[in-house]
PDB file of N, CA and C in Angstrom:
ATOM      1  N   MET A   1      -7.518 -40.746  29.949  1.00 70.00           N
ATOM      2  CA  MET A   1      -8.050 -39.437  29.651  1.00 70.00           C
ATOM      3  C   MET A   1      -6.915 -38.427  29.466  1.00 70.00           C
ATOM      4  N   THR A   2      -5.849 -38.547  30.224  1.00 83.00           N
ATOM      5  CA  THR A   2      -4.726 -37.632  30.127  1.00 83.00           C
ATOM      6  C   THR A   2      -4.037 -37.769  28.785  1.00 83.00           C
ATOM      7  N   LYS A   3      -3.945 -38.972  28.286  1.00 86.00           N
ATOM      8  CA  LYS A   3      -3.317 -39.201  26.988  1.00 86.00           C
ATOM      9  C   LYS A   3      -4.148 -38.569  25.875  1.00 86.00           C
ATOM     10  N   LEU A   4      -5.451 -38.636  25.972  1.00 87.00           N
ATOM     11  CA  LEU A   4      -6.336 -38.026  24.985  1.00 87.00           C
ATOM     12  C   LEU A   4      -6.193 -36.498  24.997  1.00 87.00           C
ATOM     13  N   LYS A   5      -6.078 -35.903  26.186  1.00 86.00           N
ATOM     14  CA  LYS A   5      -5.889 -34.458  26.290  1.00 86.00           C
ATOM     15  C   LYS A   5      -4.569 -34.032  25.655  1.00 86.00           C
ATOM     16  N   LYS A   6      -3.517 -34.811  25.870  1.00 87.00           N
ATOM     17  CA  LYS A   6      -2.215 -34.496  25.282  1.00 87.00           C
ATOM     18  C   LYS A   6      -2.271 -34.570  23.763  1.00 87.00           C
ATOM     19  N   ILE A   7      -2.945 -35.565  23.225  1.00 89.00           N
ATOM     20  CA  ILE A   7      -3.055 -35.721  21.771  1.00 89.00           C
ATOM     21  C   ILE A   7      -3.838 -34.549  21.179  1.00 89.00           C
ATOM     22  N   ILE A   8      -4.930 -34.172  21.807  1.00 88.00           N
ATOM     23  CA  ILE A   8      -5.739 -33.054  21.319  1.00 88.00           C
ATOM     24  C   ILE A   8      -4.936 -31.751  21.405  1.00 88.00           C
ATOM     25  N   PHE A   9      -4.250 -31.545  22.525  1.00 87.00           N
ATOM     26  CA  PHE A   9      -3.434 -30.341  22.694  1.00 87.00           C
ATOM     27  C   PHE A   9      -2.337 -30.256  21.642  1.00 87.00           C
ATOM     28  N   LEU A  10      -1.633 -31.352  21.410  1.00 85.00           N
ATOM     29  CA  LEU A  10      -0.558 -31.359  20.418  1.00 85.00           C
ATOM     30  C   LEU A  10      -1.090 -31.144  19.004  1.00 85.00           C
ATOM     31  N   SER A  11      -2.225 -31.740  18.686  1.00 84.00           N
ATOM     32  CA  SER A  11      -2.781 -31.556  17.341  1.00 84.00           C
ATOM     33  C   SER A  11      -3.226 -30.110  17.125  1.00 84.00           C
ATOM     34  N   ILE A  12      -3.804 -29.471  18.138  1.00 85.00           N
ATOM     35  CA  ILE A  12      -4.189 -28.063  18.024  1.00 85.00           C
ATOM     36  C   ILE A  12      -2.948 -27.181  17.905  1.00 85.00           C
ATOM     37  N   LEU A  13      -1.933 -27.473  18.679  1.00 77.00           N
ATOM     38  CA  LEU A  13      -0.691 -26.711  18.621  1.00 77.00           C
ATOM     39  C   LEU A  13      -0.034 -26.822  17.243  1.00 77.00           C
ATOM     40  N   ILE A  14       0.005 -28.001  16.690  1.00 81.00           N
ATOM     41  CA  ILE A  14       0.585 -28.209  15.362  1.00 81.00           C
ATOM     42  C   ILE A  14      -0.220 -27.449  14.311  1.00 81.00           C
ATOM     43  N   CYS A  15      -1.526 -27.475  14.429  1.00 69.00           N
ATOM     44  CA  CYS A  15      -2.385 -26.760  13.473  1.00 69.00           C
ATOM     45  C   CYS A  15      -2.145 -25.250  13.548  1.00 69.00           C
ATOM     46  N   VAL A  16      -2.042 -24.723  14.753  1.00 72.00           N
ATOM     47  CA  VAL A  16      -1.816 -23.283  14.917  1.00 72.00           C
ATOM     48  C   VAL A  16      -0.465 -22.874  14.353  1.00 72.00           C
ATOM     49  N   VAL A  17       0.560 -23.641  14.643  1.00 70.00           N
ATOM     50  CA  VAL A  17       1.898 -23.312  14.164  1.00 70.00           C
ATOM     51  C   VAL A  17       1.992 -23.452  12.651  1.00 70.00           C
ATOM     52  N   SER A  18       1.387 -24.478  12.089  1.00 65.00           N
ATOM     53  CA  SER A  18       1.483 -24.685  10.645  1.00 65.00           C
ATOM     54  C   SER A  18       0.650 -23.685   9.857  1.00 65.00           C
ATOM     55  N   CYS A  19      -0.410 -23.167  10.439  1.00 63.00           N
ATOM     56  CA  CYS A  19      -1.273 -22.217   9.726  1.00 63.00           C
ATOM     57  C   CYS A  19      -0.821 -20.772   9.876  1.00 63.00           C
ATOM     58  N   SER A  20       0.080 -20.508  10.779  1.00 59.00           N
ATOM     59  CA  SER A  20       0.535 -19.135  10.975  1.00 59.00           C
ATOM     60  C   SER A  20       1.729 -18.851  10.065  1.00 59.00           C
ATOM     61  N   SER A  21       1.930 -17.582   9.795  1.00 55.00           N
ATOM     62  CA  SER A  21       3.034 -17.163   8.938  1.00 55.00           C
ATOM     63  C   SER A  21       4.319 -17.142   9.755  1.00 55.00           C
ATOM     64  N   THR A  22       5.317 -17.818   9.269  1.00 54.00           N
ATOM     65  CA  THR A  22       6.594 -17.839   9.978  1.00 54.00           C
ATOM     66  C   THR A  22       7.632 -16.951   9.307  1.00 54.00           C
ATOM     67  N   GLY A  23       7.364 -16.477   8.096  1.00 56.00           N
ATOM     68  CA  GLY A  23       8.319 -15.624   7.392  1.00 56.00           C
ATOM     69  C   GLY A  23       8.283 -14.208   7.932  1.00 56.00           C
ATOM     70  N   VAL A  24       9.385 -13.538   7.845  1.00 54.00           N
ATOM     71  CA  VAL A  24       9.493 -12.167   8.302  1.00 54.00           C
ATOM     72  C   VAL A  24       9.792 -11.294   7.098  1.00 54.00           C
ATOM     73  N   ARG A  25       9.020 -10.243   6.949  1.00 54.00           N
ATOM     74  CA  ARG A  25       9.228  -9.325   5.840  1.00 54.00           C
ATOM     75  C   ARG A  25      10.229  -8.272   6.283  1.00 54.00           C
ATOM     76  N   LYS A  26      11.292  -8.152   5.532  1.00 55.00           N
ATOM     77  CA  LYS A  26      12.342  -7.198   5.899  1.00 55.00           C
ATOM     78  C   LYS A  26      12.467  -6.130   4.822  1.00 55.00           C
ATOM     79  N   ILE A  27      12.361  -4.886   5.240  1.00 53.00           N
ATOM     80  CA  ILE A  27      12.549  -3.747   4.346  1.00 53.00           C
ATOM     81  C   ILE A  27      13.618  -2.873   4.983  1.00 53.00           C
ATOM     82  N   LYS A  28      14.583  -2.507   4.204  1.00 55.00           N
ATOM     83  CA  LYS A  28      15.625  -1.628   4.735  1.00 55.00           C
ATOM     84  C   LYS A  28      15.011  -0.302   5.145  1.00 55.00           C
ATOM     85  N   GLU A  29      15.558   0.293   6.164  1.00 54.00           N
ATOM     86  CA  GLU A  29      15.032   1.554   6.693  1.00 54.00           C
ATOM     87  C   GLU A  29      15.044   2.653   5.638  1.00 54.00           C
ATOM     88  N   SER A  30      16.017   2.647   4.769  1.00 51.00           N
ATOM     89  CA  SER A  30      16.117   3.692   3.758  1.00 51.00           C
ATOM     90  C   SER A  30      15.102   3.523   2.639  1.00 51.00           C
ATOM     91  N   GLU A  31      14.501   2.338   2.505  1.00 60.00           N
ATOM     92  CA  GLU A  31      13.555   2.085   1.427  1.00 60.00           C
ATOM     93  C   GLU A  31      12.120   2.433   1.795  1.00 60.00           C
ATOM     94  N   VAL A  32      11.828   2.667   3.057  1.00 69.00           N
ATOM     95  CA  VAL A  32      10.466   2.957   3.478  1.00 69.00           C
ATOM     96  C   VAL A  32      10.143   4.403   3.143  1.00 69.00           C
ATOM     97  N   LEU A  33       9.027   4.594   2.431  1.00 79.00           N
ATOM     98  CA  LEU A  33       8.617   5.929   2.022  1.00 79.00           C
ATOM     99  C   LEU A  33       7.536   6.463   2.948  1.00 79.00           C
ATOM    100  N   GLY A  34       7.563   7.751   3.162  1.00 84.00           N
ATOM    101  CA  GLY A  34       6.523   8.409   3.935  1.00 84.00           C
ATOM    102  C   GLY A  34       5.428   8.929   3.012  1.00 84.00           C
ATOM    103  N   LYS A  35       4.349   9.410   3.607  1.00 87.00           N
ATOM    104  CA  LYS A  35       3.215   9.907   2.825  1.00 87.00           C
ATOM    105  C   LYS A  35       3.599  11.093   1.951  1.00 87.00           C
ATOM    106  N   ASP A  36       4.395  11.995   2.488  1.00 89.00           N
ATOM    107  CA  ASP A  36       4.779  13.185   1.717  1.00 89.00           C
ATOM    108  C   ASP A  36       5.570  12.813   0.467  1.00 89.00           C
ATOM    109  N   GLU A  37       6.460  11.849   0.594  1.00 91.00           N
ATOM    110  CA  GLU A  37       7.243  11.409  -0.569  1.00 91.00           C
ATOM    111  C   GLU A  37       6.347  10.750  -1.608  1.00 91.00           C
ATOM    112  N   VAL A  38       5.387   9.937  -1.161  1.00 91.00           N
ATOM    113  CA  VAL A  38       4.478   9.260  -2.091  1.00 91.00           C
ATOM    114  C   VAL A  38       3.607  10.282  -2.811  1.00 91.00           C
ATOM    115  N   ILE A  39       3.156  11.303  -2.094  1.00 91.00           N
ATOM    116  CA  ILE A  39       2.349  12.360  -2.723  1.00 91.00           C
ATOM    117  C   ILE A  39       3.162  13.079  -3.789  1.00 91.00           C
ATOM    118  N   GLN A  40       4.416  13.410  -3.504  1.00 93.00           N
ATOM    119  CA  GLN A  40       5.262  14.083  -4.493  1.00 93.00           C
ATOM    120  C   GLN A  40       5.497  13.204  -5.720  1.00 93.00           C
ATOM    121  N   ILE A  41       5.677  11.916  -5.517  1.00 93.00           N
ATOM    122  CA  ILE A  41       5.851  10.997  -6.648  1.00 93.00           C
ATOM    123  C   ILE A  41       4.586  10.972  -7.495  1.00 93.00           C
ATOM    124  N   GLY A  42       3.420  10.958  -6.848  1.00 92.00           N
ATOM    125  CA  GLY A  42       2.153  10.980  -7.578  1.00 92.00           C
ATOM    126  C   GLY A  42       1.964  12.263  -8.373  1.00 92.00           C
ATOM    127  N   ILE A  43       2.293  13.399  -7.765  1.00 92.00           N
ATOM    128  CA  ILE A  43       2.185  14.692  -8.454  1.00 92.00           C
ATOM    129  C   ILE A  43       3.108  14.725  -9.662  1.00 92.00           C
ATOM    130  N   GLN A  44       4.330  14.230  -9.504  1.00 93.00           N
ATOM    131  CA  GLN A  44       5.266  14.205 -10.629  1.00 93.00           C
ATOM    132  C   GLN A  44       4.767  13.280 -11.743  1.00 93.00           C
ATOM    133  N   GLY A  45       4.150  12.170 -11.373  1.00 93.00           N
ATOM    134  CA  GLY A  45       3.609  11.254 -12.383  1.00 93.00           C
ATOM    135  C   GLY A  45       2.494  11.879 -13.201  1.00 93.00           C
ATOM    136  N   VAL A  46       1.611  12.645 -12.541  1.00 93.00           N
ATOM    137  CA  VAL A  46       0.524  13.333 -13.254  1.00 93.00           C
ATOM    138  C   VAL A  46       1.084  14.427 -14.146  1.00 93.00           C
ATOM    139  N   GLU A  47       2.048  15.187 -13.642  1.00 93.00           N
ATOM    140  CA  GLU A  47       2.645  16.246 -14.463  1.00 93.00           C
ATOM    141  C   GLU A  47       3.352  15.675 -15.678  1.00 93.00           C
ATOM    142  N   LYS A  48       4.004  14.548 -15.507  1.00 93.00           N
ATOM    143  CA  LYS A  48       4.744  13.937 -16.614  1.00 93.00           C
ATOM    144  C   LYS A  48       3.800  13.360 -17.665  1.00 93.00           C
ATOM    145  N   LYS A  49       2.729  12.681 -17.233  1.00 93.00           N
ATOM    146  CA  LYS A  49       1.848  12.007 -18.196  1.00 93.00           C
ATOM    147  C   LYS A  49       0.798  12.930 -18.795  1.00 93.00           C
ATOM    148  N   TYR A  50       0.203  13.814 -17.967  1.00 91.00           N
ATOM    149  CA  TYR A  50      -0.901  14.635 -18.447  1.00 91.00           C
ATOM    150  C   TYR A  50      -0.589  16.126 -18.508  1.00 91.00           C
ATOM    151  N   GLY A  51       0.518  16.561 -17.939  1.00 90.00           N
ATOM    152  CA  GLY A  51       0.916  17.958 -18.019  1.00 90.00           C
ATOM    153  C   GLY A  51       0.120  18.899 -17.135  1.00 90.00           C
ATOM    154  N   GLU A  52      -0.659  18.401 -16.195  1.00 89.00           N
ATOM    155  CA  GLU A  52      -1.432  19.262 -15.310  1.00 89.00           C
ATOM    156  C   GLU A  52      -0.740  19.352 -13.944  1.00 89.00           C
ATOM    157  N   THR A  53      -0.687  20.560 -13.422  1.00 89.00           N
ATOM    158  CA  THR A  53      -0.100  20.768 -12.110  1.00 89.00           C
ATOM    159  C   THR A  53      -1.170  20.558 -11.047  1.00 89.00           C
ATOM    160  N   VAL A  54      -0.894  19.662 -10.120  1.00 89.00           N
ATOM    161  CA  VAL A  54      -1.805  19.382  -9.024  1.00 89.00           C
ATOM    162  C   VAL A  54      -1.083  19.729  -7.730  1.00 89.00           C
ATOM    163  N   TYR A  55      -1.783  20.364  -6.813  1.00 87.00           N
ATOM    164  CA  TYR A  55      -1.169  20.792  -5.561  1.00 87.00           C
ATOM    165  C   TYR A  55      -1.384  19.752  -4.470  1.00 87.00           C
ATOM    166  N   SER A  56      -0.479  19.712  -3.523  1.00 84.00           N
ATOM    167  CA  SER A  56      -0.514  18.685  -2.481  1.00 84.00           C
ATOM    168  C   SER A  56      -1.696  18.848  -1.522  1.00 84.00           C
ATOM    169  N   GLU A  57      -2.380  19.991  -1.535  1.00 86.00           N
ATOM    170  CA  GLU A  57      -3.556  20.171  -0.691  1.00 86.00           C
ATOM    171  C   GLU A  57      -4.768  19.422  -1.244  1.00 86.00           C
ATOM    172  N   SER A  58      -4.752  19.093  -2.535  1.00 84.00           N
ATOM    173  CA  SER A  58      -5.871  18.428  -3.196  1.00 84.00           C
ATOM    174  C   SER A  58      -5.563  16.952  -3.421  1.00 84.00           C
ATOM    175  N   VAL A  59      -5.270  16.228  -2.345  1.00 91.00           N
ATOM    176  CA  VAL A  59      -4.803  14.851  -2.467  1.00 91.00           C
ATOM    177  C   VAL A  59      -5.497  13.970  -1.440  1.00 91.00           C
ATOM    178  N   GLY A  60      -5.836  12.763  -1.871  1.00 90.00           N
ATOM    179  CA  GLY A  60      -6.275  11.719  -0.952  1.00 90.00           C
ATOM    180  C   GLY A  60      -5.301  10.568  -1.091  1.00 90.00           C
ATOM    181  N   ILE A  61      -4.881   9.982   0.022  1.00 91.00           N
ATOM    182  CA  ILE A  61      -3.885   8.917  -0.034  1.00 91.00           C
ATOM    183  C   ILE A  61      -4.365   7.757   0.835  1.00 91.00           C
ATOM    184  N   TYR A  62      -4.235   6.542   0.298  1.00 91.00           N
ATOM    185  CA  TYR A  62      -4.729   5.358   0.982  1.00 91.00           C
ATOM    186  C   TYR A  62      -3.708   4.231   0.893  1.00 91.00           C
ATOM    187  N   LYS A  63      -3.666   3.421   1.931  1.00 86.00           N
ATOM    188  CA  LYS A  63      -2.797   2.251   1.943  1.00 86.00           C
ATOM    189  C   LYS A  63      -3.375   1.257   2.930  1.00 86.00           C
ATOM    190  N   LYS A  64      -3.390  -0.006   2.522  1.00 80.00           N
ATOM    191  CA  LYS A  64      -3.904  -1.050   3.402  1.00 80.00           C
ATOM    192  C   LYS A  64      -2.873  -2.159   3.476  1.00 80.00           C
ATOM    193  N   GLY A  65      -2.287  -2.349   4.637  1.00 77.00           N
ATOM    194  CA  GLY A  65      -1.315  -3.423   4.826  1.00 77.00           C
ATOM    195  C   GLY A  65      -0.052  -3.211   4.014  1.00 77.00           C
ATOM    196  N   TYR A  66       0.406  -4.285   3.377  1.00 77.00           N
ATOM    197  CA  TYR A  66       1.633  -4.219   2.579  1.00 77.00           C
ATOM    198  C   TYR A  66       1.344  -3.984   1.106  1.00 77.00           C
ATOM    199  N   ARG A  67       0.177  -3.524   0.790  1.00 80.00           N
ATOM    200  CA  ARG A  67      -0.175  -3.278  -0.611  1.00 80.00           C
ATOM    201  C   ARG A  67       0.406  -1.944  -1.079  1.00 80.00           C
ATOM    202  N   ASP A  68       0.144  -1.633  -2.349  1.00 86.00           N
ATOM    203  CA  ASP A  68       0.649  -0.402  -2.938  1.00 86.00           C
ATOM    204  C   ASP A  68      -0.125   0.804  -2.412  1.00 86.00           C
ATOM    205  N   TRP A  69       0.486   1.973  -2.544  1.00 90.00           N
ATOM    206  CA  TRP A  69      -0.159   3.224  -2.193  1.00 90.00           C
ATOM    207  C   TRP A  69      -1.163   3.579  -3.280  1.00 90.00           C
ATOM    208  N   LYS A  70      -2.284   4.112  -2.903  1.00 93.00           N
ATOM    209  CA  LYS A  70      -3.295   4.601  -3.841  1.00 93.00           C
ATOM    210  C   LYS A  70      -3.434   6.098  -3.577  1.00 93.00           C
ATOM    211  N   VAL A  71      -3.058   6.899  -4.567  1.00 93.00           N
ATOM    212  CA  VAL A  71      -3.065   8.353  -4.423  1.00 93.00           C
ATOM    213  C   VAL A  71      -4.103   8.917  -5.379  1.00 93.00           C
ATOM    214  N   ILE A  72      -5.027   9.710  -4.847  1.00 93.00           N
ATOM    215  CA  ILE A  72      -6.027  10.378  -5.678  1.00 93.00           C
ATOM    216  C   ILE A  72      -5.708  11.864  -5.658  1.00 93.00           C
ATOM    217  N   LEU A  73      -5.447  12.406  -6.841  1.00 92.00           N
ATOM    218  CA  LEU A  73      -5.081  13.817  -6.997  1.00 92.00           C
ATOM    219  C   LEU A  73      -6.221  14.536  -7.705  1.00 92.00           C
ATOM    220  N   TYR A  74      -6.658  15.648  -7.159  1.00 92.00           N
ATOM    221  CA  TYR A  74      -7.786  16.384  -7.714  1.00 92.00           C
ATOM    222  C   TYR A  74      -7.293  17.623  -8.441  1.00 92.00           C
ATOM    223  N   GLY A  75      -7.554  17.665  -9.766  1.00 88.00           N
ATOM    224  CA  GLY A  75      -7.194  18.812 -10.577  1.00 88.00           C
ATOM    225  C   GLY A  75      -8.381  19.735 -10.772  1.00 88.00           C
ATOM    226  N   LYS A  76      -8.249  20.690 -11.702  1.00 87.00           N
ATOM    227  CA  LYS A  76      -9.317  21.655 -11.943  1.00 87.00           C
ATOM    228  C   LYS A  76     -10.540  21.016 -12.593  1.00 87.00           C
ATOM    229  N   SER A  77     -10.325  20.158 -13.594  1.00 87.00           N
ATOM    230  CA  SER A  77     -11.463  19.568 -14.291  1.00 87.00           C
ATOM    231  C   SER A  77     -11.476  18.044 -14.249  1.00 87.00           C
ATOM    232  N   ASP A  78     -10.421  17.427 -13.761  1.00 89.00           N
ATOM    233  CA  ASP A  78     -10.325  15.972 -13.715  1.00 89.00           C
ATOM    234  C   ASP A  78      -9.682  15.529 -12.405  1.00 89.00           C
ATOM    235  N   PHE A  79      -9.840  14.225 -12.111  1.00 93.00           N
ATOM    236  CA  PHE A  79      -9.099  13.660 -10.991  1.00 93.00           C
ATOM    237  C   PHE A  79      -8.188  12.567 -11.531  1.00 93.00           C
ATOM    238  N   TYR A  80      -7.138  12.279 -10.810  1.00 94.00           N
ATOM    239  CA  TYR A  80      -6.132  11.327 -11.257  1.00 94.00           C
ATOM    240  C   TYR A  80      -5.918  10.273 -10.173  1.00 94.00           C
ATOM    241  N   LEU A  81      -5.871   9.036 -10.588  1.00 95.00           N
ATOM    242  CA  LEU A  81      -5.652   7.908  -9.688  1.00 95.00           C
ATOM    243  C   LEU A  81      -4.272   7.346  -9.983  1.00 95.00           C
ATOM    244  N   VAL A  82      -3.385   7.417  -8.993  1.00 94.00           N
ATOM    245  CA  VAL A  82      -1.998   6.991  -9.169  1.00 94.00           C
ATOM    246  C   VAL A  82      -1.719   5.867  -8.174  1.00 94.00           C
ATOM    247  N   PHE A  83      -1.191   4.753  -8.667  1.00 94.00           N
ATOM    248  CA  PHE A  83      -0.765   3.656  -7.807  1.00 94.00           C
ATOM    249  C   PHE A  83       0.756   3.677  -7.729  1.00 94.00           C
ATOM    250  N   VAL A  84       1.282   3.724  -6.509  1.00 92.00           N
ATOM    251  CA  VAL A  84       2.718   3.793  -6.269  1.00 92.00           C
ATOM    252  C   VAL A  84       3.114   2.583  -5.420  1.00 92.00           C
ATOM    253  N   SER A  85       4.156   1.870  -5.847  1.00 88.00           N
ATOM    254  CA  SER A  85       4.623   0.709  -5.087  1.00 88.00           C
ATOM    255  C   SER A  85       5.333   1.166  -3.819  1.00 88.00           C
ATOM    256  N   GLU A  86       5.612   0.221  -2.937  1.00 83.00           N
ATOM    257  CA  GLU A  86       6.258   0.554  -1.664  1.00 83.00           C
ATOM    258  C   GLU A  86       7.663   1.116  -1.829  1.00 83.00           C
ATOM    259  N   ASP A  87       8.315   0.788  -2.942  1.00 83.00           N
ATOM    260  CA  ASP A  87       9.670   1.305  -3.151  1.00 83.00           C
ATOM    261  C   ASP A  87       9.683   2.594  -3.971  1.00 83.00           C
ATOM    262  N   GLY A  88       8.517   3.185  -4.246  1.00 86.00           N
ATOM    263  CA  GLY A  88       8.457   4.496  -4.874  1.00 86.00           C
ATOM    264  C   GLY A  88       8.314   4.505  -6.383  1.00 86.00           C
ATOM    265  N   LYS A  89       8.032   3.373  -6.993  1.00 89.00           N
ATOM    266  CA  LYS A  89       7.859   3.329  -8.445  1.00 89.00           C
ATOM    267  C   LYS A  89       6.385   3.480  -8.791  1.00 89.00           C
ATOM    268  N   ILE A  90       6.117   4.267  -9.829  1.00 93.00           N
ATOM    269  CA  ILE A  90       4.748   4.466 -10.276  1.00 93.00           C
ATOM    270  C   ILE A  90       4.295   3.236 -11.059  1.00 93.00           C
ATOM    271  N   ILE A  91       3.196   2.643 -10.618  1.00 93.00           N
ATOM    272  CA  ILE A  91       2.657   1.463 -11.288  1.00 93.00           C
ATOM    273  C   ILE A  91       1.722   1.900 -12.408  1.00 93.00           C
ATOM    274  N   SER A  92       0.804   2.814 -12.102  1.00 93.00           N
ATOM    275  CA  SER A  92      -0.110   3.303 -13.138  1.00 93.00           C
ATOM    276  C   SER A  92      -0.630   4.683 -12.761  1.00 93.00           C
ATOM    277  N   VAL A  93      -0.993   5.429 -13.799  1.00 94.00           N
ATOM    278  CA  VAL A  93      -1.615   6.738 -13.648  1.00 94.00           C
ATOM    279  C   VAL A  93      -2.859   6.735 -14.526  1.00 94.00           C
ATOM    280  N   GLU A  94      -4.028   6.958 -13.906  1.00 94.00           N
ATOM    281  CA  GLU A  94      -5.280   6.949 -14.652  1.00 94.00           C
ATOM    282  C   GLU A  94      -5.978   8.301 -14.461  1.00 94.00           C
ATOM    283  N   LYS A  95      -6.727   8.694 -15.488  1.00 92.00           N
ATOM    284  CA  LYS A  95      -7.420   9.963 -15.449  1.00 92.00           C
ATOM    285  C   LYS A  95      -8.928   9.714 -15.465  1.00 92.00           C
ATOM    286  N   GLY A  96      -9.643  10.418 -14.619  1.00 89.00           N
ATOM    287  CA  GLY A  96     -11.101  10.320 -14.586  1.00 89.00           C
ATOM    288  C   GLY A  96     -11.699  11.699 -14.570  1.00 89.00           C
ATOM    289  N   SER A  97     -12.953  11.794 -14.987  1.00 86.00           N
ATOM    290  CA  SER A  97     -13.608  13.103 -14.995  1.00 86.00           C
ATOM    291  C   SER A  97     -14.652  13.156 -13.877  1.00 86.00           C
ATOM    292  N   TYR A  98     -14.950  14.366 -13.439  1.00 78.00           N
ATOM    293  CA  TYR A  98     -15.910  14.550 -12.347  1.00 78.00           C
ATOM    294  C   TYR A  98     -17.304  14.237 -12.804  1.00 78.00           C
TER     295      TYR A  98
END
């Protein structure tokens, strides 16, 4: 019975170790952006592509895990959806109407 317990324990341990992530994601401290910087990048992207000035008070910002930032900027007659990568590059700028 003891041998069976050891086999079951080792097989469960191997399964847990093999199914878990062993890689470590490393980002330099200088490359990590804060919310304020991402908002400014989004505002600049809207001004560059559509020419509308959007203020930082009219912003929604979302991020889940290690994915890209999703910035929603609200203008006078339209809203803008800006995706910003973790290193600060604009992926896309889309315009929608209310």
